[in-house]
Tab-separated table of N, CA and C in Angstrom:
chain	number	residue	atom	x	y	z
X	193	MET	N	-39.737	62.028	4.955
X	193	MET	CA	-39.967	61.467	3.614
X	193	MET	C	-39.105	60.423	3.390
X	194	LYS	N	-39.357	59.480	2.571
X	194	LYS	CA	-38.585	58.397	2.156
X	194	LYS	C	-38.175	58.514	0.778
X	195	ASP	N	-37.128	57.887	0.400
X	195	ASP	CA	-36.640	57.914	-1.085
X	195	ASP	C	-37.272	56.811	-1.880
X	196	ASN	N	-38.107	55.982	-1.159
X	196	ASN	CA	-38.753	54.965	-1.995
X	196	ASN	C	-40.273	55.126	-1.977
X	197	CYS	N	-40.901	54.755	-2.944
X	197	CYS	CA	-42.491	55.050	-2.865
X	197	CYS	C	-43.150	53.726	-3.277
X	198	PRO	N	-44.084	53.323	-2.526
X	198	PRO	CA	-44.778	52.073	-2.738
X	198	PRO	C	-45.860	52.246	-3.841
X	199	PHE	N	-46.170	53.442	-4.255
X	199	PHE	CA	-47.077	53.853	-5.247
X	199	PHE	C	-46.612	53.864	-6.645
X	200	SER	N	-45.338	53.793	-6.716
X	200	SER	CA	-44.599	53.955	-8.061
X	200	SER	C	-43.977	52.582	-8.408
X	201	GLU	N	-44.147	52.174	-9.720
X	201	GLU	CA	-43.531	50.993	-10.189
X	201	GLU	C	-42.084	50.987	-9.986
X	202	SER	N	-41.399	52.057	-10.273
X	202	SER	CA	-39.949	52.099	-10.201
X	202	SER	C	-39.418	52.179	-8.810
X	203	GLY	N	-40.283	52.330	-7.827
X	203	GLY	CA	-39.995	52.448	-6.512
X	203	GLY	C	-39.333	53.821	-5.962
X	204	LYS	N	-39.175	54.656	-6.971
X	204	LYS	CA	-38.628	55.998	-6.553
X	204	LYS	C	-39.694	57.028	-6.471
X	205	CYS	N	-39.586	57.688	-5.423
X	205	CYS	CA	-40.599	58.896	-5.169
X	205	CYS	C	-40.159	60.073	-5.825
X	206	GLU	N	-40.968	60.443	-6.899
X	206	GLU	CA	-40.557	61.736	-7.599
X	206	GLU	C	-40.622	62.978	-6.653
X	207	ILE	N	-41.501	63.020	-5.601
X	207	ILE	CA	-41.578	64.135	-4.815
X	207	ILE	C	-40.257	64.242	-3.971
X	208	TRP	N	-39.742	63.153	-3.614
X	208	TRP	CA	-38.435	63.125	-2.853
X	208	TRP	C	-37.330	63.641	-3.777
X	209	ILE	N	-37.209	63.191	-4.918
X	209	ILE	CA	-36.231	63.631	-5.927
X	209	ILE	C	-36.282	65.205	-6.149
X	210	ASP	N	-37.619	65.627	-6.371
X	210	ASP	CA	-37.718	66.962	-6.564
X	210	ASP	C	-37.336	67.902	-5.253
X	211	TYR	N	-37.600	67.343	-4.132
X	211	TYR	CA	-37.143	67.958	-2.891
X	211	TYR	C	-35.700	67.953	-2.764
X	212	GLN	N	-34.999	66.947	-3.073
X	212	GLN	CA	-33.580	66.926	-2.962
X	212	GLN	C	-32.963	67.955	-3.966
X	213	ILE	N	-33.467	68.016	-5.181
X	213	ILE	CA	-33.016	68.947	-6.168
X	213	ILE	C	-33.243	70.424	-5.677
X	214	LEU	N	-34.329	70.666	-5.091
X	214	LEU	CA	-34.648	72.077	-4.589
X	214	LEU	C	-33.721	72.413	-3.491
X	215	GLN	N	-33.374	71.393	-2.575
X	215	GLN	CA	-32.481	71.620	-1.476
X	215	GLN	C	-31.147	71.989	-2.021
X	216	TYR	N	-30.659	71.197	-3.026
X	216	TYR	CA	-29.317	71.460	-3.587
X	216	TYR	C	-29.281	72.931	-4.263
X	217	ALA	N	-30.327	73.193	-4.954
X	217	ALA	CA	-30.359	74.547	-5.608
X	217	ALA	C	-30.435	75.650	-4.586
X	218	LEU	N	-31.135	75.369	-3.466
X	218	LEU	CA	-31.146	76.426	-2.481
X	218	LEU	C	-29.893	76.716	-1.798
X	219	GLU	N	-29.093	75.641	-1.541
X	219	GLU	CA	-27.830	75.723	-1.001
X	219	GLU	C	-26.928	76.552	-1.884
X	220	GLU	N	-26.953	76.218	-3.193
X	220	GLU	CA	-26.074	76.906	-4.184
X	220	GLU	C	-26.474	78.378	-4.300
X	221	ALA	N	-27.682	78.674	-4.205
X	221	ALA	CA	-28.128	80.055	-4.267
X	221	ALA	C	-27.716	80.772	-3.142
X	222	GLU	N	-27.785	80.148	-1.869
X	222	GLU	CA	-27.295	80.856	-0.638
X	222	GLU	C	-25.832	81.155	-0.685
X	223	GLU	N	-25.051	80.181	-1.220
X	223	GLU	CA	-23.573	80.465	-1.389
X	223	GLU	C	-23.335	81.594	-2.347
X	224	LEU	N	-24.003	81.600	-3.433
X	224	LEU	CA	-23.789	82.651	-4.428
X	224	LEU	C	-24.140	84.075	-3.802
X	225	ALA	N	-25.367	84.071	-3.076
X	225	ALA	CA	-25.831	85.286	-2.529
X	225	ALA	C	-24.847	85.902	-1.449
X	226	ASP	N	-24.308	84.896	-0.667
X	226	ASP	CA	-23.308	85.313	0.397
X	226	ASP	C	-22.149	85.898	-0.353
X	227	ALA	N	-21.581	85.209	-1.383
X	227	ALA	CA	-20.435	85.749	-2.039
X	227	ALA	C	-20.714	87.055	-2.686
X	228	ASN	N	-21.880	87.286	-3.228
X	228	ASN	CA	-22.267	88.513	-3.848
X	228	ASN	C	-22.292	89.642	-2.734
X	229	TRP	N	-22.949	89.349	-1.593
X	229	TRP	CA	-22.986	90.265	-0.628
X	229	TRP	C	-21.591	90.823	-0.058
X	230	THR	N	-20.802	89.703	0.159
X	230	THR	CA	-19.436	90.001	0.522
X	230	THR	C	-18.696	90.960	-0.515
X	231	GLU	N	-18.881	90.770	-1.785
X	231	GLU	CA	-18.302	91.534	-2.687
X	231	GLU	C	-18.930	93.059	-2.700
X	232	ILE	N	-20.173	93.017	-2.554
X	232	ILE	CA	-20.868	94.394	-2.503
X	232	ILE	C	-20.381	95.211	-1.326
X	233	LYS	N	-20.236	94.580	-0.211
X	233	LYS	CA	-19.645	95.304	1.074
X	233	LYS	C	-18.239	95.719	0.784
X	234	ARG	N	-17.450	94.952	0.119
X	234	ARG	CA	-16.049	95.384	-0.253
X	234	ARG	C	-16.006	96.511	-1.033
X	235	LEU	N	-16.908	96.444	-2.044
X	235	LEU	CA	-16.960	97.561	-3.021
X	235	LEU	C	-17.379	98.923	-2.404
X	236	TYR	N	-18.428	98.867	-1.411
X	236	TYR	CA	-18.896	99.984	-0.735
X	236	TYR	C	-17.720	100.576	0.177
X	237	ALA	N	-16.956	99.654	0.691
X	237	ALA	CA	-15.911	100.176	1.537
X	237	ALA	C	-14.840	100.929	0.748
X	238	ARG	N	-14.568	100.400	-0.440
X	238	ARG	CA	-13.622	100.942	-1.349
X	238	ARG	C	-14.238	102.329	-1.906
X	239	ILE	N	-15.463	102.475	-2.194
X	239	ILE	CA	-16.135	103.712	-2.528
X	239	ILE	C	-15.913	104.811	-1.547
X	240	ASP	N	-16.295	104.261	-0.156
X	240	ASP	CA	-16.055	105.312	0.986
X	240	ASP	C	-14.641	105.736	1.060
X	241	GLN	N	-13.677	104.794	0.858
X	241	GLN	CA	-12.232	105.216	0.978
X	241	GLN	C	-11.897	106.176	-0.222
X	242	LEU	N	-12.292	105.898	-1.396
X	242	LEU	CA	-11.950	106.790	-2.525
X	242	LEU	C	-12.691	108.175	-2.324
X	243	THR	N	-13.872	108.156	-1.755
X	243	THR	CA	-14.619	109.438	-1.589
X	243	THR	C	-13.873	110.216	-0.486
X	244	ALA	N	-13.294	109.648	0.502
X	244	ALA	CA	-12.656	110.277	1.552
X	244	ALA	C	-11.333	111.004	0.980
X	245	VAL	N	-10.730	110.178	0.091
X	245	VAL	CA	-9.395	110.664	-0.460
X	245	VAL	C	-9.709	111.957	-1.370
X	246	LEU	N	-10.847	111.868	-2.107
X	246	LEU	CA	-11.287	112.967	-2.969
X	246	LEU	C	-11.542	114.207	-2.124
X	247	VAL	N	-12.374	114.023	-1.044
X	247	VAL	CA	-12.730	115.054	-0.189
X	247	VAL	C	-11.410	115.688	0.408
X	248	ASP	N	-10.506	114.929	0.847
X	248	ASP	CA	-9.309	115.461	1.528
X	248	ASP	C	-8.457	116.121	0.558
X	249	ALA	N	-8.516	115.838	-0.826
X	249	ALA	CA	-7.824	116.511	-1.872
X	249	ALA	C	-8.555	117.799	-2.337
X	250	GLY	N	-9.727	118.079	-1.762
X	250	GLY	CA	-10.561	119.265	-2.027
X	250	GLY	C	-11.243	119.080	-3.367
X	251	ILE	N	-11.487	117.910	-3.835
X	251	ILE	CA	-12.271	117.742	-5.069
X	251	ILE	C	-13.596	117.462	-4.724
X	252	THR	N	-14.440	118.212	-5.435
X	252	THR	CA	-16.072	117.926	-5.243
X	252	THR	C	-16.467	116.823	-5.914
X	253	ILE	N	-17.307	116.037	-5.328
X	253	ILE	CA	-17.869	114.878	-5.943
X	253	ILE	C	-19.266	115.266	-6.497
X	254	PRO	N	-19.373	115.013	-7.804
X	254	PRO	CA	-20.621	115.317	-8.472
X	254	PRO	C	-21.782	114.352	-8.044
X	255	GLU	N	-22.864	115.008	-8.055
X	255	GLU	CA	-24.171	114.237	-7.730
X	255	GLU	C	-24.457	113.356	-8.899
X	256	ASP	N	-25.314	112.304	-8.541
X	256	ASP	CA	-25.696	111.340	-9.502
X	256	ASP	C	-26.243	111.854	-10.729
């Protein structure tokens, strides 16, 4: 794709601009999803650690 368009008076290709915006949005979404997944894994590890401490202390963990 090219960023100039012979069919447009302004010379700018709207499809190319839309493509660039979508690419940028996708990159941001991937970064956010990766950060969220990292946080989720950390929280699950913390839950497992706390569960082990409760079990070692003889405390029963209630069901949901």
